[in-house]
Short mmCIF file of C-alpha atoms in Angstrom, two decimals:
data_model
loop_
_atom_site.label_atom_id
_atom_site.label_comp_id
_atom_site.label_asym_id
_atom_site.label_seq_id
_atom_site.Cartn_x
_atom_site.Cartn_y
_atom_site.Cartn_z
CA MET A 123 25.37 28.87 -22.94
CA GLY A 124 23.32 26.92 -20.76
CA ASP A 125 22.25 27.19 -16.92
CA PHE A 126 23.89 23.87 -16.01
CA ALA A 127 26.26 21.15 -16.98
CA PHE A 128 26.63 17.57 -16.18
CA ILE A 129 30.04 15.66 -16.02
CA ILE A 130 30.09 12.06 -17.53
CA HIS A 131 32.73 9.56 -18.25
CA PRO A 132 33.17 6.60 -19.96
CA ILE A 133 32.25 3.62 -17.67
CA GLU A 134 34.22 0.96 -19.54
CA LEU A 135 36.27 1.08 -22.52
CA ASP A 136 33.09 -0.38 -24.60
CA ASP A 137 31.79 3.32 -24.05
CA VAL A 138 35.11 4.60 -25.92
CA PHE A 139 34.89 2.29 -28.73
CA ARG A 140 31.25 3.19 -29.54
CA LYS A 141 32.33 6.76 -30.24
CA LEU A 142 35.78 6.19 -31.47
CA LYS A 143 35.29 2.65 -33.47
CA PHE A 144 38.81 2.85 -35.03
CA MET A 145 40.49 2.31 -31.59
CA ARG A 146 38.55 -1.17 -31.20
CA SER A 147 41.85 -2.71 -33.10
CA TRP A 148 44.54 -0.97 -30.77
CA PRO A 149 45.80 -2.80 -27.75
CA VAL A 150 44.01 -2.22 -24.64
CA PRO A 151 47.01 -0.51 -22.86
CA VAL A 152 47.10 2.02 -25.67
CA VAL A 153 43.63 3.10 -25.70
CA GLU A 154 43.87 3.37 -21.94
CA THR A 155 46.61 5.66 -22.27
CA VAL A 156 45.00 7.58 -24.75
CA VAL A 157 41.74 8.42 -22.86
CA LYS A 158 43.85 9.20 -19.42
CA ALA A 159 45.89 11.83 -21.72
CA LEU A 160 42.34 13.29 -23.22
CA PRO A 161 41.61 16.67 -21.63
CA PRO A 162 38.05 17.24 -20.56
CA PHE A 163 35.81 18.63 -23.54
CA LYS A 164 31.93 19.66 -24.33
CA VAL A 165 30.32 16.84 -25.36
CA SER A 166 27.08 18.25 -26.70
CA GLU A 167 24.06 20.84 -25.71
CA ILE A 168 21.23 19.86 -23.55
CA THR A 169 18.09 21.69 -24.69
CA GLY A 170 14.25 21.71 -24.36
CA VAL A 171 14.18 20.59 -20.64
CA GLN A 172 11.09 22.40 -19.59
CA SER A 173 8.15 22.03 -16.76
CA ASP A 174 5.19 23.96 -16.28
CA TYR A 175 7.21 26.42 -13.94
CA ALA A 176 10.21 27.00 -15.84
CA GLN A 177 12.55 25.83 -18.64
CA THR A 178 16.42 25.31 -18.68
CA SER A 179 19.18 24.21 -20.63
CA GLY A 180 22.94 22.64 -20.23
CA HIS A 181 25.69 20.61 -21.70
CA PHE A 182 27.16 17.60 -21.16
CA VAL A 183 31.07 17.73 -20.20
CA SER A 184 33.29 14.97 -20.40
CA CYS A 185 36.05 13.84 -17.94
CA PRO A 186 37.89 11.11 -19.99
CA LEU A 187 38.55 8.43 -17.54
CA THR A 188 37.04 5.03 -17.28
CA SER A 189 35.81 3.83 -13.96
CA LYS A 190 38.76 1.34 -13.80
CA GLN A 191 40.80 4.45 -13.78
CA MET A 192 38.72 6.80 -11.47
CA VAL A 193 39.44 3.90 -9.08
CA GLU A 194 43.10 2.91 -9.72
CA LEU A 195 44.91 6.07 -10.35
CA PRO A 196 46.41 8.49 -7.44
CA GLU A 197 42.98 10.19 -6.33
CA ASP A 198 44.77 13.70 -6.39
CA LYS A 199 44.85 13.09 -10.17
CA VAL A 200 41.67 11.95 -10.29
CA ILE A 201 40.17 14.76 -8.86
CA ASN A 202 42.20 17.39 -10.47
CA LYS A 203 40.77 16.07 -13.78
CA ILE A 204 37.00 16.33 -12.53
CA ILE A 205 37.74 19.85 -11.33
CA ARG A 206 39.05 20.45 -14.98
CA ALA A 207 35.93 19.27 -16.21
CA GLY A 208 33.94 21.84 -13.83
CA LYS A 209 36.25 24.49 -15.41
CA VAL A 210 34.99 23.55 -18.66
CA ALA A 211 31.40 23.70 -17.67
CA GLU A 212 32.24 27.32 -15.92
CA LYS A 213 33.38 28.58 -19.27
CA LEU A 214 30.28 27.11 -20.90
CA GLY A 215 28.47 29.59 -18.45
CA ALA A 216 26.82 26.99 -16.21
CA LYS A 217 25.49 28.04 -12.76
CA ILE A 218 25.54 24.37 -11.28
CA VAL A 219 27.32 21.27 -12.28
CA GLY A 220 26.67 17.83 -11.78
CA LEU A 221 28.73 14.97 -11.16
CA GLY A 222 27.92 11.77 -12.78
CA ALA A 223 29.01 8.52 -11.75
CA MET A 224 32.26 7.66 -10.33
CA THR A 225 33.08 11.66 -10.58
CA SER A 226 30.59 11.64 -7.86
CA VAL A 227 32.19 8.83 -5.84
CA VAL A 228 36.13 9.52 -5.45
CA GLY A 229 37.64 11.47 -2.81
CA ASP A 230 35.26 13.18 -0.34
CA ALA A 231 32.20 13.06 -2.95
CA GLY A 232 32.33 16.44 -4.49
CA ILE A 233 33.17 18.62 -1.77
CA THR A 234 36.83 19.50 -2.84
CA VAL A 235 35.71 19.70 -6.49
CA ALA A 236 33.04 22.17 -4.93
CA LYS A 237 35.92 24.25 -2.98
CA ASN A 238 37.80 24.72 -6.61
CA LEU A 239 35.12 25.77 -8.83
CA ASP A 240 33.15 29.17 -8.54
CA ILE A 241 29.59 27.26 -9.39
CA ALA A 242 27.43 25.17 -7.53
CA VAL A 243 28.01 21.73 -7.53
CA THR A 244 25.85 18.62 -6.73
CA THR A 245 26.42 14.59 -7.15
CA GLY A 246 22.84 13.92 -7.20
CA ASN A 247 22.96 11.43 -4.66
CA SER A 248 19.66 12.60 -2.84
CA TYR A 249 17.81 12.16 -6.24
CA THR A 250 19.54 8.90 -6.73
CA VAL A 251 18.53 7.68 -3.42
CA ALA A 252 14.81 8.86 -3.67
CA THR A 253 14.61 7.01 -6.99
CA ALA A 254 16.12 3.82 -5.99
CA LEU A 255 13.58 3.75 -3.16
CA GLN A 256 10.78 4.20 -5.15
CA GLY A 257 12.02 2.25 -8.21
CA THR A 258 12.38 -0.44 -5.53
CA LYS A 259 8.79 -0.25 -4.78
CA LYS A 260 7.81 -0.22 -8.43
CA ALA A 261 10.07 -3.42 -9.09
CA ALA A 262 8.45 -5.00 -6.18
CA GLU A 263 5.02 -4.65 -7.57
CA LEU A 264 6.27 -5.78 -11.09
CA MET A 265 7.96 -8.99 -9.54
CA GLY A 266 4.87 -9.66 -7.23
CA ILE A 267 6.43 -8.63 -3.87
CA ASP A 268 3.98 -6.83 -1.19
CA LEU A 269 6.57 -4.66 0.30
CA ALA A 270 4.58 -4.64 3.72
CA ASN A 271 4.78 -8.28 3.82
CA ALA A 272 8.50 -8.63 2.50
CA GLU A 273 11.70 -9.55 4.47
CA VAL A 274 13.68 -6.18 3.62
CA LEU A 275 17.17 -5.72 4.24
CA VAL A 276 19.44 -2.73 4.12
CA MET A 277 23.30 -3.65 3.73
CA GLY A 278 25.54 -0.85 5.08
CA ALA A 279 22.64 0.12 7.14
CA THR A 280 24.90 2.57 9.34
CA GLY A 281 26.24 4.40 6.55
CA SER A 282 25.26 7.66 5.81
CA ILE A 283 23.23 6.52 2.49
CA GLY A 284 22.25 3.38 4.20
CA SER A 285 20.79 5.24 7.34
CA VAL A 286 18.54 7.53 5.08
CA CYS A 287 17.48 4.49 3.28
CA ALA A 288 16.57 2.50 5.98
CA ARG A 289 14.87 5.54 8.00
CA ILE A 290 12.57 6.09 4.70
CA LEU A 291 11.82 2.55 4.08
CA ALA A 292 10.82 2.16 7.84
CA ARG A 293 7.64 4.11 6.59
CA ASP A 294 6.36 1.13 4.63
CA ALA A 295 7.97 -1.83 5.69
CA ARG A 296 7.11 -4.34 8.43
CA PHE A 297 9.79 -6.51 8.58
CA LEU A 298 13.19 -4.49 7.97
CA THR A 299 16.69 -5.90 8.81
CA LEU A 300 19.54 -3.58 9.14
CA LEU A 301 22.73 -4.96 8.53
CA ALA A 302 26.41 -3.85 9.49
CA ARG A 303 29.57 -4.50 11.33
CA ASP A 304 29.05 -2.30 14.13
CA LYS A 305 26.78 -3.73 16.71
CA ASN A 306 26.39 -0.34 18.76
CA LYS A 307 25.64 1.96 15.39
CA LEU A 308 22.96 -0.53 14.67
CA ASP A 309 21.29 -0.69 17.88
CA LEU A 310 21.50 3.23 17.75
CA LEU A 311 19.89 3.12 14.33
CA SER A 312 17.50 0.72 15.20
CA ALA A 313 16.18 2.86 18.25
CA ARG A 314 16.06 6.12 16.13
CA ILE A 315 14.01 4.49 13.61
CA MET A 316 11.28 2.90 16.66
CA ARG A 317 11.35 6.78 17.71
CA GLU A 318 10.86 8.03 14.32
CA THR A 319 8.12 5.29 12.99
CA GLY A 320 7.12 2.71 15.53
CA LEU A 321 8.69 0.00 13.69
CA ALA A 322 11.05 -2.41 15.74
CA THR A 323 13.59 -3.55 13.35
CA LYS A 324 16.20 -6.51 13.36
CA VAL A 325 19.89 -5.91 13.47
CA SER A 326 22.47 -8.40 12.12
CA SER A 327 25.91 -8.72 11.18
CA ASP A 328 25.57 -12.13 9.01
CA VAL A 329 25.78 -11.33 5.80
CA LYS A 330 24.78 -14.76 4.39
CA ARG A 331 21.87 -15.69 6.35
CA SER A 332 20.24 -12.42 6.05
CA VAL A 333 20.81 -12.41 2.19
CA GLN A 334 19.02 -16.08 2.12
CA ARG A 335 16.09 -14.43 3.94
CA ALA A 336 15.47 -11.09 2.15
CA ASP A 337 12.92 -10.40 -0.71
CA ILE A 338 13.98 -7.09 -1.15
CA ILE A 339 17.59 -5.75 -0.58
CA ILE A 340 18.99 -2.43 -0.48
CA ALA A 341 22.95 -2.98 -0.75
CA VAL A 342 25.09 0.05 0.07
CA THR A 343 28.17 -1.37 2.05
CA GLY A 344 30.85 0.65 0.65
CA SER A 345 32.80 -2.44 0.55
CA ALA A 346 35.81 -2.72 -2.00
CA GLU A 347 34.45 -5.98 -3.32
CA ALA A 348 31.23 -7.34 -4.11
CA VAL A 349 29.71 -8.89 -1.06
CA ILE A 350 26.67 -10.61 -2.03
CA ASP A 351 26.94 -13.86 -3.25
CA VAL A 352 23.91 -14.34 -5.84
CA MET A 353 24.00 -17.82 -5.32
CA ASP A 354 22.26 -17.07 -1.66
CA LEU A 355 19.59 -14.99 -3.45
CA LYS A 356 15.77 -15.96 -3.18
CA PRO A 357 14.34 -16.76 -6.67
CA GLY A 358 12.52 -13.35 -7.22
CA ALA A 359 14.60 -11.46 -5.06
CA ILE A 360 15.27 -7.56 -5.78
CA VAL A 361 18.61 -6.11 -5.14
CA CYS A 362 18.91 -2.61 -5.20
CA ASP A 363 22.78 -1.83 -5.49
CA VAL A 364 23.11 1.75 -4.91
CA ALA A 365 26.73 1.12 -3.65
CA ARG A 366 30.10 2.14 -5.73
CA PRO A 367 32.13 -0.09 -6.26
CA ARG A 368 29.26 -2.42 -6.45
CA ASP A 369 27.94 -5.01 -3.79
CA VAL A 370 27.02 -7.47 -6.62
CA SER A 371 29.37 -8.06 -9.39
CA LYS A 372 28.08 -7.64 -13.15
CA ARG A 373 29.67 -11.17 -13.73
CA ALA A 374 27.87 -12.86 -10.83
CA ALA A 375 24.62 -11.39 -11.76
CA GLU A 376 24.75 -13.31 -14.94
CA LEU A 377 24.65 -16.54 -13.26
CA ARG A 378 21.35 -15.87 -12.07
CA ASP A 379 18.13 -15.30 -14.42
CA ASP A 380 15.74 -15.21 -11.45
CA VAL A 381 16.96 -12.45 -9.64
CA LEU A 382 16.25 -8.79 -10.45
CA VAL A 383 19.49 -6.59 -9.81
CA ILE A 384 18.87 -2.47 -10.19
CA GLU A 385 20.41 0.38 -9.42
CA GLY A 386 17.89 2.83 -9.36
CA GLY A 387 15.25 4.27 -11.77
CA VAL A 388 15.30 6.03 -15.12
CA VAL A 389 13.62 9.06 -14.83
CA ASP A 390 11.17 10.83 -17.26
CA VAL A 391 12.73 14.40 -17.94
CA PRO A 392 9.74 16.80 -18.75
CA GLY A 393 9.67 18.90 -22.02
CA ASP A 394 10.85 17.95 -25.28
CA VAL A 395 14.56 17.25 -24.09
CA ASP A 396 17.40 16.67 -26.63
CA PHE A 397 20.59 15.38 -24.87
CA GLY A 398 22.57 15.65 -28.13
CA PHE A 399 24.33 12.42 -26.94
CA ASN A 400 23.33 8.75 -26.75
CA PHE A 401 24.21 7.67 -23.40
CA GLY A 402 22.13 4.22 -23.53
CA PHE A 403 18.60 5.25 -22.28
CA PRO A 404 15.16 5.88 -24.03
CA PRO A 405 14.78 9.26 -25.45
CA ARG A 406 13.49 11.87 -22.72
CA THR A 407 14.74 9.78 -20.05
CA SER A 408 17.86 10.41 -17.94
CA TYR A 409 19.73 9.20 -14.62
CA ALA A 410 18.27 10.08 -11.51
CA CYS A 411 21.87 11.91 -10.82
CA MET A 412 21.47 14.06 -13.94
CA ALA A 413 18.03 15.02 -12.94
CA GLU A 414 18.86 16.26 -9.55
CA THR A 415 20.93 18.66 -11.67
CA MET A 416 18.23 19.76 -13.89
CA ILE A 417 15.91 19.95 -10.99
CA LEU A 418 17.86 22.37 -9.20
CA SER A 419 18.43 24.36 -12.63
CA LEU A 420 14.79 24.61 -13.14
CA GLU A 421 14.04 25.60 -9.67
CA GLY A 422 16.93 28.34 -9.89
CA LYS A 423 18.43 26.84 -6.82
CA TYR A 424 22.02 27.70 -7.73
CA GLU A 425 23.82 26.42 -4.69
CA SER A 426 25.43 22.99 -3.65
CA PHE A 427 22.90 20.66 -2.92
CA THR A 428 24.34 17.33 -2.11
CA LEU A 429 27.61 16.92 -0.92
CA GLY A 430 30.02 14.66 0.82
CA ARG A 431 28.77 11.45 2.23
CA ASP A 432 26.22 12.56 4.68
CA LEU A 433 22.70 12.71 3.26
CA SER A 434 19.78 13.58 5.25
CA VAL A 435 15.98 12.39 5.05
CA ALA A 436 14.90 16.02 4.90
CA GLN A 437 17.29 16.49 1.42
CA VAL A 438 16.03 13.38 -0.20
CA ASP A 439 12.38 14.53 0.78
CA ASP A 440 13.05 18.05 -0.66
CA ILE A 441 14.38 16.77 -3.78
CA SER A 442 11.56 14.30 -4.22
CA ARG A 443 9.17 17.32 -3.92
CA LEU A 444 10.82 19.43 -6.23
CA ALA A 445 11.29 16.44 -8.69
CA GLU A 446 7.25 16.06 -8.72
CA LYS A 447 6.46 19.58 -8.87
CA HIS A 448 8.73 19.84 -11.95
CA GLY A 449 7.20 16.81 -13.68
CA PHE A 450 9.90 14.23 -13.02
CA LYS A 451 8.82 10.87 -12.43
CA ILE A 452 10.22 7.29 -12.72
CA SER A 453 9.55 5.49 -16.04
CA GLY A 454 11.75 2.72 -15.80
CA PHE A 455 14.86 0.69 -14.22
CA ARG A 456 18.40 0.32 -14.95
CA SER A 457 20.96 -2.47 -14.55
CA PHE A 458 24.54 -1.90 -14.47
CA GLU A 459 24.36 1.50 -15.92
CA ARG A 460 22.22 0.62 -18.80
CA ALA A 461 18.27 0.63 -18.79
CA ILE A 462 16.50 -2.57 -18.77
CA SER A 463 13.20 -3.39 -20.45
CA PRO A 464 9.81 -4.51 -19.00
CA GLU A 465 10.02 -7.67 -21.12
CA THR A 466 13.53 -8.63 -19.09
CA ILE A 467 11.71 -7.83 -15.88
CA GLU A 468 8.56 -10.26 -17.27
CA ASN A 469 11.13 -13.13 -17.85
CA ILE A 470 12.89 -12.81 -14.43
CA ARG A 471 9.65 -12.81 -12.91
CA LYS A 472 8.21 -16.05 -14.58
CA ASN A 473 12.06 -17.86 -14.09
CA ALA A 474 11.58 -16.53 -10.49
CA GLN A 475 8.09 -18.60 -10.30
CA ARG A 476 9.59 -21.80 -12.32
CA ASN A 477 12.52 -22.13 -9.62
CA THR A 478 10.36 -21.65 -6.76
CA GLN A 479 8.22 -24.10 -7.66
CA LYS A 480 10.88 -26.35 -8.46
CA LEU A 481 12.46 -25.95 -5.16
CA SER A 482 8.95 -26.24 -3.23
CA GLN A 483 9.04 -29.98 -4.64
CA SER A 484 12.38 -30.96 -3.96
#
């Protein structure tokens, strides 16, 4: 028994091969067919989550579909499999279930899943946004960027997540550009930020020019394809890519060793937590979306928290407050679903300094 559950899935076939090594020699179409046919199942027990105020335990439950399959298969089939994974969580005694990675993105972002389960559901996106912004600020410090004097760009600013990010960033940034296609919506958001914070923002629909000027980019466009050409980025630029599908492709990012692409923060979990499963993070750390589920469980807040695509500043502030109360905090960064080391970031910073000097001398 456990109070919460979290649904995970293989991001790519390499994740399948890490568990089922014998499949490496199989033809890819055969492996994909096998993965697609597997039913959801319990992966592990999660124990030792404990704050100064409460303790909780839970389970990982797998929804066996890769990210590619989540995007390409008929939406109703994917959602049905996520619901079946939620039913496994129910049988395990969970009072709340979190949706991980693409399971929180497909369809209506958890609303249909919640309607078909008898327990609370959360996507974890509120804490994901909170830690993405916290992580961006921390990354800026490590890269030697002063947020108050940096050119900050929010791409996809008129969407629900982009709007929340822009409104929160406006508390600290002085030079903020909002980018989206709809000029009227941009003007409305800009006016709202002016009312809330007194900050006058720029608005733009010119992706290339805006990217070339930016020191810090929050990318949440909702585009089906990558929209940032990494060759346009300044040396030393930071891109926090919150979008799914991504706004920066992994292959493109590999062309630049002087820019930092992150997806958000790696979160320290309070207590002597044992996940019972290695998902590629350092011990006792988790994704923010996982952490949101644990935070709500520690708080005894067994009600659906983040569902759909309409996030609010109040939700982000609320989960940030609860995270601090229970001792969750950012401990590192992740990039393309994996934790990245401080040494990697230091190398990027040095490469950026070198390339900036070359540009200034040319």
